[in-house]
């Protein structure tokens, strides 16, 4: 995979703390950011796929059939 350098402006304290996390995981700050962005993109892609399927189901409906209604509104409120 080709890589590309990106310049980010981040709070100094955040960078310091993120470097500590990276070191504790025996990885680099760049690898941490890459992993986070990869998960973010995959989650978004997954959400879009699920949403497309939901829209398809709403458009076509589900193969379910409800029998004839044998009760009235008054029946449903009767105690």
mmCIF file with all atom_site columns, C-alpha atoms in Angstrom, residues 3-6 8 10 15 18-19 21-23 26-38:
data_model
loop_
_atom_site.group_PDB
_atom_site.id
_atom_site.type_symbol
_atom_site.label_atom_id
_atom_site.label_alt_id
_atom_site.label_comp_id
_atom_site.label_asym_id
_atom_site.label_entity_id
_atom_site.label_seq_id
_atom_site.pdbx_PDB_ins_code
_atom_site.Cartn_x
_atom_site.Cartn_y
_atom_site.Cartn_z
_atom_site.occupancy
_atom_site.B_iso_or_equiv
_atom_site.pdbx_formal_charge
_atom_site.auth_seq_id
_atom_site.auth_comp_id
_atom_site.auth_asym_id
_atom_site.auth_atom_id
_atom_site.pdbx_PDB_model_num
ATOM 1  C CA . UNK A 1 3  ? 1.654  5.846  1.883  1.00 0.00 ? 3  UNK A CA 1
ATOM 2  C CA . UNK A 1 4  ? 1.324  9.581  1.968  1.00 0.00 ? 4  UNK A CA 1
ATOM 3  C CA . UNK A 1 5  ? 2.620  12.072 4.505  1.00 0.00 ? 5  UNK A CA 1
ATOM 4  C CA . UNK A 1 6  ? 0.000  14.228 6.183  1.00 0.00 ? 6  UNK A CA 1
ATOM 5  C CA . UNK A 1 8  ? -1.739 17.507 11.418 1.00 0.00 ? 8  UNK A CA 1
ATOM 6  C CA . UNK A 1 10 ? -2.868 18.566 17.293 1.00 0.00 ? 10 UNK A CA 1
ATOM 7  C CA . UNK A 1 15 ? 0.373  14.149 21.110 1.00 0.00 ? 15 UNK A CA 1
ATOM 8  C CA . UNK A 1 18 ? -0.783 9.408  22.361 1.00 0.00 ? 18 UNK A CA 1
ATOM 9  C CA . UNK A 1 19 ? 2.968  8.743  22.095 1.00 0.00 ? 19 UNK A CA 1
ATOM 10 C CA . UNK A 1 21 ? -0.040 4.916  24.420 1.00 0.00 ? 21 UNK A CA 1
ATOM 11 C CA . UNK A 1 22 ? 1.832  4.009  21.238 1.00 0.00 ? 22 UNK A CA 1
ATOM 12 C CA . UNK A 1 23 ? 4.985  3.130  23.182 1.00 0.00 ? 23 UNK A CA 1
ATOM 13 C CA . UNK A 1 26 ? 5.065  -1.184 21.052 1.00 0.00 ? 26 UNK A CA 1
ATOM 14 C CA . UNK A 1 27 ? 3.973  0.735  17.965 1.00 0.00 ? 27 UNK A CA 1
ATOM 15 C CA . UNK A 1 28 ? 4.271  4.205  16.489 1.00 0.00 ? 28 UNK A CA 1
ATOM 16 C CA . UNK A 1 29 ? 1.967  7.185  16.651 1.00 0.00 ? 29 UNK A CA 1
ATOM 17 C CA . UNK A 1 30 ? 1.558  6.887  12.890 1.00 0.00 ? 30 UNK A CA 1
ATOM 18 C CA . UNK A 1 31 ? 0.446  3.254  13.225 1.00 0.00 ? 31 UNK A CA 1
ATOM 19 C CA . UNK A 1 32 ? -2.057 4.216  15.937 1.00 0.00 ? 32 UNK A CA 1
ATOM 20 C CA . UNK A 1 33 ? -3.571 6.942  13.780 1.00 0.00 ? 33 UNK A CA 1
ATOM 21 C CA . UNK A 1 34 ? -3.657 4.619  10.764 1.00 0.00 ? 34 UNK A CA 1
ATOM 22 C CA . UNK A 1 35 ? -5.456 1.892  12.746 1.00 0.00 ? 35 UNK A CA 1
ATOM 23 C CA . UNK A 1 36 ? -7.965 4.380  14.151 1.00 0.00 ? 36 UNK A CA 1
ATOM 24 C CA . UNK A 1 37 ? -8.738 5.905  10.746 1.00 0.00 ? 37 UNK A CA 1
ATOM 25 C CA . UNK A 1 38 ? -9.019 2.427  9.200  1.00 0.00 ? 38 UNK A CA 1
#
